[in-house]
Short mmCIF file of C-alpha atoms and ligand atoms in Angstrom, two decimals:
data_model
loop_
_atom_site.label_atom_id
_atom_site.label_comp_id
_atom_site.label_asym_id
_atom_site.label_seq_id
_atom_site.Cartn_x
_atom_site.Cartn_y
_atom_site.Cartn_z
CA MET A 1 50.67 18.76 -11.02
CA THR A 2 51.12 17.39 -7.11
CA VAL A 3 51.76 14.25 -7.07
CA GLN A 4 50.22 12.31 -4.76
CA THR A 5 51.79 9.12 -3.00
CA ALA A 6 50.57 6.35 -1.45
CA VAL A 7 50.29 5.32 1.91
CA SER A 8 52.18 2.67 3.33
CA LYS A 9 51.15 -0.25 4.42
CA SER A 10 51.80 0.05 8.43
CA ASP A 11 50.32 3.90 7.64
CA LEU A 12 47.10 2.78 6.43
CA ARG A 13 44.92 1.81 9.26
CA GLN A 14 47.04 4.73 11.17
CA THR A 15 46.14 6.92 8.49
CA VAL A 16 42.35 6.04 8.07
CA GLU A 17 41.29 6.10 11.48
CA ARG A 18 43.57 10.13 12.38
CA LEU A 19 41.33 11.28 9.17
CA ALA A 20 37.94 9.59 10.08
CA MET A 21 38.32 11.50 13.36
CA GLU A 22 38.98 15.05 12.18
CA THR A 23 36.53 15.43 9.21
CA ARG A 24 34.33 17.74 9.35
CA VAL A 25 30.66 16.58 9.85
CA THR A 26 27.09 17.73 8.32
CA ASP A 27 25.01 16.00 11.23
CA MET A 28 22.25 15.63 8.59
CA HIS A 29 19.06 14.58 11.05
CA THR A 30 19.19 15.81 14.58
CA HIS A 31 16.99 17.28 16.64
CA LEU A 32 19.58 20.11 17.98
CA TYR A 33 18.94 23.95 17.85
CA ALA A 34 20.48 26.86 17.47
CA PRO A 35 21.30 29.36 20.55
CA GLU A 36 18.39 31.69 18.86
CA PHE A 37 16.49 28.92 20.19
CA GLY A 38 15.97 29.57 23.26
CA GLU A 39 14.42 26.26 26.18
CA LEU A 40 14.18 24.30 22.69
CA LEU A 41 18.21 23.63 22.57
CA LEU A 42 18.37 21.00 25.22
CA TRP A 43 22.14 21.00 26.85
CA GLY A 44 23.83 20.28 29.73
CA ILE A 45 24.01 17.19 32.79
CA ASP A 46 20.73 16.65 33.66
CA GLU A 47 19.06 16.70 30.46
CA LEU A 48 21.75 13.98 29.62
CA LEU A 49 20.38 12.15 32.51
CA THR A 50 16.60 11.88 31.49
CA TYR A 51 17.83 11.50 27.03
CA HIS A 52 14.70 9.47 26.34
CA TYR A 53 17.21 6.39 25.70
CA LEU A 54 18.55 6.02 29.01
CA ILE A 55 14.89 6.70 30.74
CA SER A 56 13.49 3.72 28.81
CA GLU A 57 16.74 1.06 30.43
CA SER A 58 16.43 3.00 33.45
CA PHE A 59 12.58 1.82 34.79
CA ARG A 60 14.25 -2.21 32.92
CA TRP A 61 15.22 -1.69 36.93
CA SER A 62 12.69 0.06 38.63
CA ASP A 63 9.71 -0.91 40.12
CA GLU A 64 8.28 2.28 40.50
CA GLU A 65 4.80 3.90 39.08
CA TYR A 66 5.25 5.89 35.94
CA GLU A 67 3.47 8.55 37.15
CA HIS A 68 5.16 9.64 40.31
CA PHE A 69 8.89 9.26 37.79
CA TRP A 70 7.27 11.90 35.86
CA SER A 71 5.92 14.03 38.63
CA LEU A 72 10.15 14.29 39.58
CA SER A 73 11.72 17.50 38.69
CA LYS A 74 13.81 16.97 35.80
CA ARG A 75 17.29 16.87 38.42
CA GLU A 76 16.03 14.23 40.49
CA GLN A 77 15.16 12.50 37.33
CA ALA A 78 18.64 12.77 36.67
CA ASP A 79 19.80 11.48 40.12
CA LEU A 80 17.72 8.86 39.86
CA ILE A 81 18.32 7.14 36.25
CA TRP A 82 22.57 8.42 37.77
CA LYS A 83 21.99 5.87 40.48
CA LEU A 84 19.92 3.33 38.86
CA LEU A 85 22.85 3.17 35.90
CA PHE A 86 25.49 4.20 36.71
CA ILE A 87 26.41 3.21 40.41
CA ASP A 88 24.25 0.12 40.89
CA HIS A 89 24.68 -1.07 37.49
CA SER A 90 28.02 -0.66 34.88
CA PRO A 91 27.27 1.99 31.99
CA VAL A 92 27.85 -0.48 29.47
CA SER A 93 24.41 -0.04 26.46
CA GLU A 94 25.30 2.48 24.19
CA ALA A 95 23.44 5.48 25.33
CA ALA A 96 25.28 4.99 28.71
CA SER A 97 28.68 4.11 27.84
CA GLY A 98 27.76 7.40 25.64
CA PHE A 99 27.52 9.57 28.39
CA ILE A 100 30.90 8.43 30.18
CA THR A 101 32.63 9.11 26.76
CA ILE A 102 31.12 12.89 27.43
CA LEU A 103 32.22 13.40 30.66
CA GLN A 104 35.82 11.98 29.67
CA ARG A 105 35.93 14.16 26.23
CA LEU A 106 34.55 17.93 28.41
CA GLY A 107 37.45 16.94 31.01
CA LEU A 108 35.73 15.38 33.78
CA ASP A 109 36.99 13.26 36.53
CA VAL A 110 35.12 9.77 34.84
CA SER A 111 36.80 7.90 38.11
CA SER A 112 35.42 10.20 40.65
CA ARG A 113 31.56 9.58 40.07
CA ASN A 114 30.67 12.12 41.89
CA LEU A 115 27.89 13.53 40.33
CA ASP A 116 27.53 16.95 42.47
CA ASP A 117 31.33 17.76 40.38
CA TYR A 118 29.73 16.91 37.35
CA ARG A 119 26.62 19.00 37.49
CA GLU A 120 29.22 22.57 39.03
CA ALA A 121 31.50 22.07 36.18
CA PHE A 122 28.88 22.34 33.39
CA ALA A 123 26.82 25.81 35.29
CA LYS A 124 29.75 27.37 35.21
CA ARG A 125 29.06 27.19 31.44
CA SER A 126 27.40 29.35 28.75
CA VAL A 127 24.91 27.62 26.38
CA GLU A 128 27.22 29.87 23.83
CA GLU A 129 30.46 28.06 25.31
CA GLN A 130 29.24 25.00 25.14
CA VAL A 131 27.92 25.12 21.72
CA ASP A 132 31.75 25.94 20.49
CA ALA A 133 33.46 23.79 22.40
CA VAL A 134 31.16 20.83 21.60
CA MET A 135 31.11 21.04 18.12
CA GLN A 136 35.06 22.10 18.45
CA ILE A 137 35.60 18.37 19.85
CA ALA A 138 32.52 16.85 17.16
CA GLY A 139 34.19 17.99 14.76
CA ILE A 140 30.99 19.15 13.23
CA GLU A 141 30.78 21.30 11.01
CA LYS A 142 27.32 21.90 10.30
CA ILE A 143 23.67 20.98 12.10
CA VAL A 144 20.05 20.10 10.55
CA MET A 145 18.09 21.55 12.78
CA THR A 146 14.33 19.59 12.99
CA ASN A 147 11.97 22.14 12.51
CA ASP A 148 7.57 22.14 13.36
CA PRO A 149 5.34 24.58 12.01
CA PHE A 150 3.48 23.85 14.50
CA ASP A 151 5.76 23.91 17.44
CA ALA A 152 4.11 27.66 18.72
CA VAL A 153 7.40 28.31 20.54
CA GLU A 154 9.53 27.81 17.53
CA ARG A 155 7.22 29.83 15.03
CA LYS A 156 7.70 32.48 17.20
CA VAL A 157 11.45 32.56 16.30
CA TRP A 158 11.10 31.72 12.99
CA LEU A 159 9.13 34.24 12.55
CA SER A 160 10.97 37.25 14.23
CA GLY A 161 13.29 36.41 11.78
CA SER A 162 16.47 34.64 13.86
CA GLY A 163 15.97 31.32 13.25
CA ASN A 164 18.63 31.03 11.05
CA ALA A 165 20.42 33.81 12.36
CA ASP A 166 23.39 30.88 13.46
CA SER A 167 25.00 30.44 9.92
CA ARG A 168 26.52 26.64 11.19
CA PHE A 169 22.33 25.44 11.90
CA TYR A 170 20.17 24.20 8.69
CA ALA A 171 16.54 23.70 8.97
CA ALA A 172 14.20 20.66 8.22
CA LEU A 173 10.92 21.57 7.57
CA ARG A 174 9.14 18.57 9.85
CA VAL A 175 5.78 17.42 8.45
CA ASP A 176 4.67 14.39 10.70
CA THR A 177 1.50 16.03 11.60
CA LEU A 178 0.39 16.60 8.10
CA LEU A 179 1.03 12.93 7.07
CA ASN A 180 -0.27 11.43 10.31
CA ASP A 181 -2.23 13.52 12.60
CA TRP A 182 -4.74 15.20 9.63
CA PRO A 183 -7.41 16.50 12.25
CA LEU A 184 -4.51 17.80 13.88
CA ALA A 185 -3.04 19.33 11.02
CA VAL A 186 -6.06 20.98 10.33
CA LYS A 187 -7.03 22.53 13.25
CA GLU A 188 -3.16 23.67 12.99
CA LEU A 189 -3.46 25.28 9.22
CA GLN A 190 -6.85 26.78 9.93
CA GLY A 191 -5.39 28.22 13.11
CA LEU A 192 -2.23 29.92 11.32
CA GLY A 193 -4.27 30.98 9.03
CA TYR A 194 -5.12 29.09 5.79
CA ASP A 195 -8.24 27.96 3.86
CA VAL A 196 -8.52 24.10 4.66
CA SER A 197 -11.06 21.13 5.66
CA GLU A 198 -11.11 18.11 6.51
CA GLU A 199 -11.99 16.94 3.23
CA TRP A 200 -9.74 16.27 0.47
CA SER A 201 -10.35 19.27 -1.75
CA GLY A 202 -8.76 20.89 -4.40
CA LYS A 203 -8.68 24.49 -2.17
CA THR A 204 -7.16 22.44 0.33
CA GLN A 205 -4.84 21.38 -1.36
CA GLN A 206 -3.41 23.83 -3.20
CA GLU A 207 -3.61 26.20 0.63
CA THR A 208 -1.32 22.89 2.47
CA ARG A 209 0.94 23.62 -0.77
CA ARG A 210 0.73 27.36 0.73
CA PHE A 211 1.52 27.06 3.83
CA LEU A 212 4.50 24.43 2.97
CA THR A 213 5.93 26.40 0.74
CA GLU A 214 5.71 29.49 2.91
CA TRP A 215 7.41 27.99 5.05
CA ILE A 216 10.46 25.91 3.45
CA THR A 217 10.91 29.37 2.38
CA ARG A 218 10.58 31.38 5.24
CA MET A 219 13.28 28.68 6.76
CA ASP A 220 15.10 27.99 3.87
CA ALA A 221 14.50 23.96 4.95
CA LEU A 222 16.91 22.05 3.26
CA TYR A 223 14.17 19.15 2.89
CA LEU A 224 10.57 17.82 4.10
CA ALA A 225 11.10 14.73 6.72
CA VAL A 226 8.55 12.74 8.34
CA SER A 227 9.01 9.60 10.31
CA MET A 228 6.37 6.60 9.26
CA PRO A 229 4.89 4.14 10.57
CA GLY A 230 5.71 0.70 10.00
CA ASP A 231 2.95 -0.24 8.02
CA PHE A 232 2.87 2.57 5.82
CA THR A 233 2.06 1.85 2.42
CA TYR A 234 2.24 3.72 -0.21
CA PRO A 235 0.12 3.97 -3.02
CA ALA A 236 -2.47 3.04 -1.56
CA GLU A 237 -6.21 4.42 -1.16
CA ASP A 238 -5.57 6.67 1.53
CA HIS A 239 -4.98 10.37 2.84
CA ARG A 240 -1.66 9.53 3.25
CA SER A 241 -0.44 8.71 -0.59
CA ARG A 242 -3.31 11.91 -1.81
CA MET A 243 -0.40 14.34 0.30
CA ILE A 244 2.24 12.83 -0.95
CA ASP A 245 0.89 12.57 -4.10
CA ASP A 246 -0.88 15.68 -4.40
CA VAL A 247 0.80 18.15 -1.73
CA MET A 248 4.21 16.71 -1.23
CA VAL A 249 5.72 16.13 -3.58
CA PRO A 250 4.74 19.03 -6.15
CA VAL A 251 6.24 21.43 -3.44
CA CYS A 252 9.13 19.69 -3.13
CA ARG A 253 9.76 19.33 -6.57
CA GLU A 254 9.03 23.21 -7.12
CA THR A 255 10.76 23.79 -4.63
CA ASN A 256 13.86 21.60 -5.54
CA ILE A 257 14.23 20.33 -2.10
CA PRO A 258 14.03 16.05 -1.06
CA PHE A 259 12.12 14.48 0.38
CA ALA A 260 13.42 12.72 3.53
CA LEU A 261 11.18 9.62 4.75
CA MET A 262 11.83 7.99 7.98
CA ILE A 263 9.78 4.41 7.92
CA GLY A 264 9.59 1.76 10.85
CA VAL A 265 7.76 3.41 13.91
CA ARG A 266 6.07 2.00 16.86
CA ARG A 267 5.18 4.87 17.73
CA LYS A 268 4.00 4.43 21.91
CA VAL A 269 3.78 0.86 22.47
CA ASN A 270 4.43 1.80 25.79
CA PRO A 271 2.17 5.19 26.39
CA SER A 272 3.73 5.64 30.04
CA LEU A 273 7.22 5.71 29.30
CA ARG A 274 5.83 8.24 27.06
CA LEU A 275 8.48 9.77 24.70
CA ALA A 276 10.65 6.84 25.46
CA GLY A 277 7.39 4.42 24.36
CA ASP A 278 8.24 3.81 20.88
CA MET A 279 8.98 0.62 19.09
CA SER A 280 10.85 -0.63 16.16
CA MET A 281 8.65 -2.48 13.02
CA ARG A 282 9.55 -3.93 9.68
CA SER A 283 8.53 -1.94 6.96
CA ASP A 284 7.39 -2.26 3.36
CA VAL A 285 10.24 -1.40 1.36
CA SER A 286 8.12 -1.43 -1.77
CA ALA A 287 6.86 1.86 -0.64
CA VAL A 288 10.07 3.41 -1.58
CA GLU A 289 10.85 1.34 -4.05
CA GLU A 290 7.21 2.60 -5.98
CA LEU A 291 8.24 6.52 -5.25
CA CYS A 292 11.30 5.90 -6.37
CA ARG A 293 9.78 5.05 -9.39
CA ARG A 294 6.90 7.51 -10.10
CA TYR A 295 8.79 10.39 -9.27
CA PRO A 296 12.29 9.97 -10.85
CA GLU A 297 13.18 13.62 -10.62
CA GLN A 298 12.17 14.17 -6.57
CA LYS A 299 15.13 13.74 -4.38
CA PHE A 300 14.35 11.08 -1.26
CA LEU A 301 16.37 10.88 2.06
CA ILE A 302 15.52 7.74 3.39
CA THR A 303 16.26 5.68 6.44
CA MET A 304 14.56 2.90 8.19
CA LEU A 305 13.76 1.69 11.68
CA ALA A 306 13.84 -2.23 11.39
CA ARG A 307 17.03 -3.44 11.14
CA GLU A 308 15.68 -6.14 9.23
CA ASN A 309 14.97 -3.53 6.33
CA GLN A 310 18.44 -2.94 5.80
CA HIS A 311 19.84 -4.90 3.43
CA GLU A 312 17.13 -3.98 0.95
CA LEU A 313 16.93 -1.18 1.33
CA THR A 314 20.29 -0.53 0.73
CA VAL A 315 20.01 -2.84 -2.42
CA LEU A 316 17.69 -0.41 -3.53
CA ALA A 317 19.50 2.19 -2.95
CA ARG A 318 22.09 0.60 -6.47
CA LYS A 319 18.66 0.45 -8.71
CA PHE A 320 16.75 4.36 -7.58
CA ARG A 321 20.32 7.40 -7.92
CA ASN A 322 17.38 9.97 -6.74
CA LEU A 323 17.36 7.48 -3.38
CA MET A 324 19.82 8.00 -0.85
CA ILE A 325 20.02 6.69 2.12
CA PHE A 326 20.89 7.45 5.01
CA GLY A 327 22.60 6.97 8.93
CA CYS A 328 21.67 4.33 11.49
CA TRP A 329 18.29 5.39 13.24
CA TRP A 330 17.70 5.08 16.81
CA PHE A 331 17.86 1.54 17.72
CA LEU A 332 20.12 1.27 15.16
CA HIS A 333 22.79 3.40 16.54
CA ILE A 334 24.47 0.66 18.85
CA GLU A 335 28.18 -0.06 17.49
CA SER A 336 27.09 -3.38 16.45
CA MET A 337 24.23 -2.60 14.08
CA VAL A 338 26.73 0.24 12.82
CA GLU A 339 29.51 -1.94 12.38
CA GLU A 340 27.25 -4.24 9.72
CA MET A 341 25.32 -1.44 8.52
CA THR A 342 28.68 0.09 7.39
CA ARG A 343 29.79 -2.79 6.54
CA PHE A 344 27.43 -4.11 4.14
CA ARG A 345 26.65 -0.56 2.99
CA ILE A 346 30.25 0.58 1.65
CA GLU A 347 29.92 -3.21 -0.27
CA LEU A 348 27.19 -2.30 -1.85
CA LEU A 349 27.16 1.32 -2.75
CA GLY A 350 30.86 1.74 -2.55
CA THR A 351 30.75 5.23 -0.37
CA SER A 352 27.62 6.85 -2.11
CA MET A 353 25.50 6.75 0.82
CA ILE A 354 25.83 8.89 4.31
CA PRO A 355 26.92 6.34 6.59
CA GLN A 356 25.58 8.08 9.82
CA HIS A 357 23.71 11.14 10.93
CA SER A 358 23.49 11.61 15.19
CA ASP A 359 19.86 12.63 16.07
CA CYS A 360 20.67 13.84 19.13
CA ARG A 361 18.69 16.14 21.35
CA VAL A 362 20.73 16.88 23.78
CA PHE A 363 23.96 19.40 22.22
CA GLU A 364 26.72 17.30 24.69
CA GLN A 365 25.43 13.65 22.65
CA LEU A 366 27.51 15.03 19.79
CA VAL A 367 30.88 13.95 21.23
CA TYR A 368 29.22 10.59 22.16
CA LYS A 369 27.38 9.63 19.17
CA TRP A 370 29.84 10.93 16.02
CA GLU A 371 33.03 9.46 18.45
CA HIS A 372 31.64 5.90 18.48
CA SER A 373 30.05 5.64 14.26
CA ARG A 374 34.06 7.60 13.40
CA LYS A 375 36.15 4.62 14.93
CA ILE A 376 33.67 2.21 13.31
CA ILE A 377 33.57 3.49 9.92
CA ALA A 378 37.30 4.01 10.08
CA ASN A 379 37.58 0.71 10.50
CA VAL A 380 35.39 -0.58 8.12
CA LEU A 381 37.24 1.76 5.33
CA ALA A 382 40.66 0.77 6.81
CA GLU A 383 39.82 -3.12 6.14
CA LYS A 384 38.50 -2.22 1.91
CA TYR A 385 41.71 0.13 1.42
CA GLU A 386 44.06 -2.71 3.46
CA ARG A 387 42.10 -5.99 0.49
CA LEU A 388 42.52 -2.79 -2.51
CA ARG A 389 46.44 -2.88 -1.51
CA GLN A 390 47.08 -6.29 -1.25
CA SER A 391 45.88 -6.20 -5.22
CA GLY A 392 48.40 -3.27 -5.99
CA TRP A 393 46.06 -0.44 -5.60
CA ASN A 394 47.18 2.03 -3.42
CA VAL A 395 45.07 4.64 -2.48
CA THR A 396 46.76 8.45 -0.93
CA GLU A 397 45.90 10.63 2.00
CA GLU A 398 44.06 12.58 -0.18
CA GLU A 399 42.01 9.58 -1.51
CA ILE A 400 40.82 8.95 1.77
CA GLN A 401 40.39 11.93 3.11
CA ARG A 402 37.81 12.72 -0.33
CA ASP A 403 36.19 9.09 0.47
CA LEU A 404 35.75 10.90 4.13
CA ASP A 405 34.91 13.82 3.08
CA ASP A 406 31.51 12.89 0.83
CA MET A 407 30.44 10.23 3.74
CA LEU A 408 30.68 12.82 6.31
CA ASN A 409 29.81 16.07 4.94
CA ARG A 410 29.72 16.14 0.93
CA ASN A 411 26.79 13.28 -0.21
CA PHE A 412 25.11 15.09 2.01
CA TRP A 413 24.68 18.44 0.30
CA ARG A 414 25.54 17.06 -3.44
CA PHE A 415 22.29 15.33 -3.56
CA LEU A 416 20.45 18.66 -2.58
CA GLY A 417 22.77 20.33 -5.39
CA ARG A 418 24.08 22.30 -2.93
CA ASP A 419 27.36 21.35 -2.63
CA LYS A 420 28.98 24.26 -4.93
CA GLN A 421 28.50 25.99 -2.34
CA LEU A 422 30.95 23.79 0.07
CA ARG A 423 33.98 25.82 0.31
O1 RAT B 501 16.25 8.98 17.96
C1 RAT B 501 15.16 9.72 18.75
O2 RAT B 501 15.02 10.46 19.35
C2 RAT B 501 13.53 9.22 18.25
O3 RAT B 501 12.80 9.88 19.27
C3 RAT B 501 12.88 9.92 17.17
O4 RAT B 501 13.74 11.75 17.43
C4 RAT B 501 13.85 9.85 15.74
O5 RAT B 501 14.56 9.88 15.44
C5 RAT B 501 12.11 10.56 14.76
O6 RAT B 501 12.73 11.63 14.58
O7 RAT B 501 10.90 10.54 14.94
ZN1 ZN B 502 15.19 12.20 14.59
#
């Protein structure tokens, strides 16, 4: 038997920090793609600077017409954002400072502030090299994409059979259109040869189930995913409840996958900002409660966007083991919120949750989103271990590693029932 020695008092914090930085991560919700998906995989300096989080921040300093901004080339938009957010003002916001973290970790001279030099350095890399390098630097082992069969560009890749070619990338089947824009979904489904109509007939339900089952199989999708508005209620006499009860839960049960709901978006509060124009909105946690109670065999991955919902949602996870809370989503993916949420999640649930996902849209963002979060998770965890130590409970390095591996990797796979496949 190997004897595990407790980490000494002086080494404790340092050990937690080191292991938190080293633990290989499964990033369970991103908008990234494997290189096989071509133009869908966003990467490089201009994509980074035109990230929609930065676009909305930059408009706070600009009087320019929205439409004029959108008429510019990507490079011109990037130049403008660089000037407004990095030169004219200090890049202290999470998204802006994250961009600086990326430059630094990729070995660029941040002090030069020379955008042309940065562009040149990025241009020297191929997409494959960049994907390898970033995953290495960020310590990311597995990436879950967001996959929509209604997207014609993406569909082509899946139908050609190369969607799963890169074993580092996994699929999640996104079902927003089916739940949130049924008339459009009907058109899309009909276009793909499914016999559906807007009326909620038995045939339509059967065909929609067939569509989902076929695409889950084709993608080997790990879960179904949707983002919901804050006013989502369940159960209700509406299309969403019918779709969940008659189609989505039955299909998830049959294929044995979780259903992920990301709740609390108010889309396009400023339509002129396009993708950057969405807002957060308080939600009713009882919708999740009802789903978990009604379908005890069905697993639900849940994240919410409003800070006001976080504590209640975490308490709910104490009541339902088929509920896994995940990530600090979108506007909550800022240091102060990650700190607050990680702390009370650990205090209420121990390590039985998924503290973070990146939601990256541009590949290099993996570097900053994970580095910033790992530091916070380490800090909170170290504090908890220190408390234990004061009571005489000494954690070993192996136990620290186990706990971090659970939170950053294994809890997700275990919830899916696929952890046996992990090394
Ligand atoms: O975080 C984001 O980039 C948002 O625009 C959304 O994509 C959100 O994460 C979602 O998945 O709906
Ligand atoms: Zn997302």
